Amino acid sequence: MTTATSPAQTAAKIPAQSPDWAARFSDRMSRVRASEIRELLKLLDQPDILSFAGGIPDPGLFPAARIQAGYDQVLADPELSRQALQYSVSEGYLPLRTWIAERMALAGVDCDEHNILITAGSQQALDLIGKLFLTAGDTVMVARPTYLGALQAFNAYEPAYLDLPERALTDGVDIQALMAGRRPNPLGYFVPDFANPTGISLSLAEREALLDLAQDLDMTLIEDAAYRELRFDGEVSPTLLALDIARSGSIEQARTLFCGTFSKTISPALRIGWVCGPKAVIEKLVLLKQGCDLHVSTVNQMVAHRAVSEDYEQHLSALRNAYGAKAHTLLAALDRHMPPGVTWSRPQGGMFVWITLPDGLDGKLLLERSLAEERVAFVPGEPFFAEVPAANTIRLSYSLPTAAQIEDGVARLAGLIARSQGSRAPAAAS
Ligand SMILES: Cc1ncc(COP(=O)(O)O)c(C=O)c1O
């Protein structure tokens, strides 16, 4: 019996030589790297881990019934469903843009729907803004530490970073001198309200100082307002964009681009964020968005619009109460359990507390020990630094654990830190 050789079998005999992908990737990929911390955080899937790591919304607070009602309404109506399931304009769903513009106006940002672009979460807004403004080597000014996802978005555009320590804006640091020798017109990225990872907010004086600096350096500012709606304590501060408009006279003269999102207030799975800024910038961002993904899912935009159009304030106040209660539990537990030498931020909103460990303790090593010995997870601070990291830092998020877990987890973590300090002493002395 003869056996015929098929073309597939012939092809299979040629030794497979996979392309040298690394040599073919663009230069910009040298700046796009996975973090080693991701590997450690994969362990979080194990069920007995008590986690302060995930900086994500509490799923118990998702307005699932509203979202379901929204999909039902939109899809049951033949007219609406035709629109909801079709291609659409890159700017976004007009009623949603109008709703956002009206809400921005209530907070001192006089604007209309032409000043709003709907993006796939605020993460996409950061990427599009990076693409629009950054030529390789341009400076991005950020806080020290700053949001890791922003660094990931900007890194692909190969910037040089300048990171500002806490209080640099009001402590008389000569930031202009730090810009010496750099390209003009930096891009500034800040999270003025309850920042990720620190939970810290900029005071009014710092916001004004940042706008002074932006004016002096002719800097474009990105205001990332991801957590702004989650204030549970203290007084609301004006947005950078509102302060900017108060100075410059109108949004068209402003230099601040405000990035908002429904990820923390409705659901991150809808992937709906927005940029609010001068039309001249929005128009260019629209072009970039077209080349990227055409537009955000219209059905999701229609559902989000329905979700925010009814009782949104009531929903927000439930979120604020829930996150506020967890934050207070965490802060009280830290006060009770942490050994001397450990300090932490006291957020008035958002989802994060930033812990500074005594010098010589390393957040990454602490995480390894904490997972092995205490089954408690958190995120080491290192990846949140654009320049030189402070290794003795960690981020705790209180959004997911229950009050009892927070209490238990902090007690275990504090015990480990105390033991680590003890075991560090002989090494330091030798
Ligand atoms: C400060 C900050 N900005 C932006 C984002 C991106 O959120 P999204 O793309 O879901 O709007 C996050 C997500 O965690 C964040 O913490």
mmCIF file of C-alpha atoms in Angstrom, residues 30-184:
data_model
loop_
_atom_site.group_PDB
_atom_site.id
_atom_site.type_symbol
_atom_site.label_atom_id
_atom_site.label_comp_id
_atom_site.label_asym_id
_atom_site.label_seq_id
_atom_site.Cartn_x
_atom_site.Cartn_y
_atom_site.Cartn_z
ATOM 1 C CA SER A 30 12.005 48.629 24.725
ATOM 2 C CA ARG A 31 10.051 50.806 27.166
ATOM 3 C CA VAL A 32 7.026 48.500 27.350
ATOM 4 C CA ARG A 33 7.741 45.823 29.948
ATOM 5 C CA ALA A 34 5.749 43.488 32.150
ATOM 6 C CA SER A 35 6.293 44.081 35.831
ATOM 7 C CA GLU A 36 7.814 41.298 37.921
ATOM 8 C CA ILE A 37 5.259 42.164 40.546
ATOM 9 C CA ARG A 38 2.576 40.807 38.253
ATOM 10 C CA GLU A 39 4.111 37.377 38.737
ATOM 11 C CA LEU A 40 3.808 37.651 42.487
ATOM 12 C CA LEU A 41 0.265 38.919 42.213
ATOM 13 C CA LYS A 42 -0.779 35.877 40.194
ATOM 14 C CA LEU A 43 -0.713 34.067 43.531
ATOM 15 C CA LEU A 44 -3.715 36.114 44.528
ATOM 16 C CA ASP A 45 -6.037 33.691 42.819
ATOM 17 C CA GLN A 46 -5.460 31.284 45.697
ATOM 18 C CA PRO A 47 -8.600 31.273 47.832
ATOM 19 C CA ASP A 48 -6.977 31.593 51.264
ATOM 20 C CA ILE A 49 -5.150 34.841 50.436
ATOM 21 C CA LEU A 50 -6.429 37.930 52.213
ATOM 22 C CA SER A 51 -5.849 40.657 49.675
ATOM 23 C CA PHE A 52 -5.322 44.399 49.923
ATOM 24 C CA ALA A 53 -3.827 44.279 46.419
ATOM 25 C CA GLY A 54 -6.635 44.694 43.892
ATOM 26 C CA GLY A 55 -7.390 48.369 43.375
ATOM 27 C CA ILE A 56 -10.732 47.548 41.816
ATOM 28 C CA PRO A 57 -14.321 48.418 42.739
ATOM 29 C CA ASP A 58 -16.254 46.282 45.210
ATOM 30 C CA PRO A 59 -18.458 44.143 42.922
ATOM 31 C CA GLY A 60 -21.149 44.185 45.610
ATOM 32 C CA LEU A 61 -21.608 47.884 44.748
ATOM 33 C CA PHE A 62 -22.185 47.447 41.018
ATOM 34 C CA PRO A 63 -25.644 48.729 40.074
ATOM 35 C CA ALA A 64 -26.383 45.426 38.329
ATOM 36 C CA ALA A 65 -30.176 45.860 38.339
ATOM 37 C CA ARG A 66 -29.914 49.314 36.698
ATOM 38 C CA ILE A 67 -27.505 47.966 34.118
ATOM 39 C CA GLN A 68 -29.760 45.049 33.341
ATOM 40 C CA ALA A 69 -32.783 47.373 33.054
ATOM 41 C CA GLY A 70 -30.752 49.571 30.706
ATOM 42 C CA TYR A 71 -29.850 46.697 28.373
ATOM 43 C CA ASP A 72 -33.456 45.450 28.486
ATOM 44 C CA GLN A 73 -34.862 48.886 27.588
ATOM 45 C CA VAL A 74 -32.376 49.510 24.809
ATOM 46 C CA LEU A 75 -32.547 46.082 23.213
ATOM 47 C CA ALA A 76 -36.314 45.571 23.522
ATOM 48 C CA ASP A 77 -37.016 48.758 21.565
ATOM 49 C CA PRO A 78 -36.530 48.129 17.808
ATOM 50 C CA GLU A 79 -35.586 51.755 17.102
ATOM 51 C CA LEU A 80 -33.079 51.982 19.981
ATOM 52 C CA SER A 81 -31.612 48.549 19.385
ATOM 53 C CA ARG A 82 -30.855 49.361 15.744
ATOM 54 C CA GLN A 83 -28.826 52.344 16.923
ATOM 55 C CA ALA A 84 -27.310 50.518 19.892
ATOM 56 C CA LEU A 85 -25.919 47.628 17.840
ATOM 57 C CA GLN A 86 -24.732 49.632 14.824
ATOM 58 C CA TYR A 87 -21.409 51.407 14.111
ATOM 59 C CA SER A 88 -21.475 54.968 15.342
ATOM 60 C CA VAL A 89 -19.532 58.222 15.540
ATOM 61 C CA SER A 90 -16.098 58.312 17.212
ATOM 62 C CA GLU A 91 -17.021 61.260 19.469
ATOM 63 C CA GLY A 92 -19.471 59.097 21.410
ATOM 64 C CA TYR A 93 -23.215 58.832 22.074
ATOM 65 C CA LEU A 94 -24.572 62.366 21.984
ATOM 66 C CA PRO A 95 -26.996 62.170 24.957
ATOM 67 C CA LEU A 96 -24.182 60.816 27.126
ATOM 68 C CA ARG A 97 -21.796 63.556 26.012
ATOM 69 C CA THR A 98 -24.492 66.144 26.738
ATOM 70 C CA TRP A 99 -25.112 64.652 30.207
ATOM 71 C CA ILE A 100 -21.371 64.752 30.955
ATOM 72 C CA ALA A 101 -21.038 68.342 29.702
ATOM 73 C CA GLU A 102 -23.941 69.408 31.954
ATOM 74 C CA ARG A 103 -22.388 67.662 34.953
ATOM 75 C CA MET A 104 -18.999 69.249 34.247
ATOM 76 C CA ALA A 105 -20.742 72.645 34.033
ATOM 77 C CA LEU A 106 -22.234 72.112 37.507
ATOM 78 C CA ALA A 107 -18.636 71.833 38.777
ATOM 79 C CA GLY A 108 -17.492 75.113 37.202
ATOM 80 C CA VAL A 109 -16.473 73.771 33.794
ATOM 81 C CA ASP A 110 -18.571 75.674 31.312
ATOM 82 C CA CYS A 111 -18.535 73.433 28.233
ATOM 83 C CA ASP A 112 -20.744 71.643 25.720
ATOM 84 C CA GLU A 113 -20.825 68.248 24.019
ATOM 85 C CA HIS A 114 -18.153 69.353 21.506
ATOM 86 C CA ASN A 115 -15.710 69.521 24.414
ATOM 87 C CA ILE A 116 -16.331 65.860 25.289
ATOM 88 C CA LEU A 117 -14.883 62.720 23.715
ATOM 89 C CA ILE A 118 -16.046 59.335 25.026
ATOM 90 C CA THR A 119 -13.120 56.925 25.414
ATOM 91 C CA ALA A 120 -12.711 53.241 26.277
ATOM 92 C CA GLY A 121 -12.161 54.009 29.949
ATOM 93 C CA SER A 122 -9.892 56.811 31.052
ATOM 94 C CA GLN A 123 -6.983 54.480 30.312
ATOM 95 C CA GLN A 124 -7.571 54.982 26.595
ATOM 96 C CA ALA A 125 -7.766 58.722 27.146
ATOM 97 C CA LEU A 126 -4.244 58.626 28.625
ATOM 98 C CA ASP A 127 -2.959 56.647 25.648
ATOM 99 C CA LEU A 128 -4.576 58.955 23.082
ATOM 100 C CA ILE A 129 -3.310 62.061 24.853
ATOM 101 C CA GLY A 130 0.192 60.547 24.964
ATOM 102 C CA LYS A 131 -0.049 59.819 21.254
ATOM 103 C CA LEU A 132 -1.212 63.343 20.505
ATOM 104 C CA PHE A 133 1.331 65.252 22.573
ATOM 105 C CA LEU A 134 4.461 63.159 23.048
ATOM 106 C CA THR A 135 7.407 63.006 20.707
ATOM 107 C CA ALA A 136 10.186 60.688 21.957
ATOM 108 C CA GLY A 137 12.295 62.560 24.520
ATOM 109 C CA ASP A 138 9.557 64.996 25.586
ATOM 110 C CA THR A 139 9.170 65.431 29.328
ATOM 111 C CA VAL A 140 6.190 64.092 31.264
ATOM 112 C CA MET A 141 5.962 65.612 34.726
ATOM 113 C CA VAL A 142 4.304 63.306 37.254
ATOM 114 C CA ALA A 143 3.857 62.934 40.985
ATOM 115 C CA ARG A 144 6.253 60.704 42.903
ATOM 116 C CA PRO A 145 4.739 58.052 43.058
ATOM 117 C CA THR A 146 2.117 58.062 40.305
ATOM 118 C CA TYR A 147 -0.443 55.812 38.611
ATOM 119 C CA LEU A 148 1.334 52.836 37.058
ATOM 120 C CA GLY A 149 -1.180 52.608 34.183
ATOM 121 C CA ALA A 150 -0.346 56.173 33.145
ATOM 122 C CA LEU A 151 3.354 55.309 32.981
ATOM 123 C CA GLN A 152 2.451 52.249 30.891
ATOM 124 C CA ALA A 153 0.383 54.370 28.525
ATOM 125 C CA PHE A 154 3.042 57.081 28.141
ATOM 126 C CA ASN A 155 6.040 54.720 27.970
ATOM 127 C CA ALA A 156 5.096 53.654 24.443
ATOM 128 C CA TYR A 157 5.714 57.268 23.340
ATOM 129 C CA GLU A 158 9.226 57.220 24.857
ATOM 130 C CA PRO A 159 9.125 60.276 27.104
ATOM 131 C CA ALA A 160 11.640 61.432 29.700
ATOM 132 C CA TYR A 161 10.030 61.694 33.140
ATOM 133 C CA LEU A 162 10.391 64.333 35.790
ATOM 134 C CA ASP A 163 8.799 63.236 39.042
ATOM 135 C CA LEU A 164 7.891 65.606 41.823
ATOM 136 C CA PRO A 165 8.060 64.587 45.467
ATOM 137 C CA GLU A 166 5.046 65.195 47.682
ATOM 138 C CA ARG A 167 4.520 68.898 48.521
ATOM 139 C CA ALA A 168 7.096 69.978 45.880
ATOM 140 C CA LEU A 169 4.525 72.367 44.423
ATOM 141 C CA THR A 170 4.223 74.424 47.600
ATOM 142 C CA ASP A 171 7.551 73.758 49.312
ATOM 143 C CA GLY A 172 9.578 76.132 47.174
ATOM 144 C CA VAL A 173 11.280 73.407 45.101
ATOM 145 C CA ASP A 174 12.721 75.104 41.998
ATOM 146 C CA ILE A 175 10.871 73.023 39.427
ATOM 147 C CA GLN A 176 11.791 75.362 36.600
ATOM 148 C CA ALA A 177 15.460 74.603 37.336
ATOM 149 C CA LEU A 178 14.685 70.872 37.131
ATOM 150 C CA MET A 179 13.425 71.507 33.592
ATOM 151 C CA ALA A 180 16.773 72.981 32.520
ATOM 152 C CA GLY A 181 18.209 71.239 29.468
ATOM 153 C CA ARG A 182 14.923 69.510 28.676
ATOM 154 C CA ARG A 183 12.652 70.078 25.706
ATOM 155 C CA PRO A 184 10.084 72.860 26.203
#
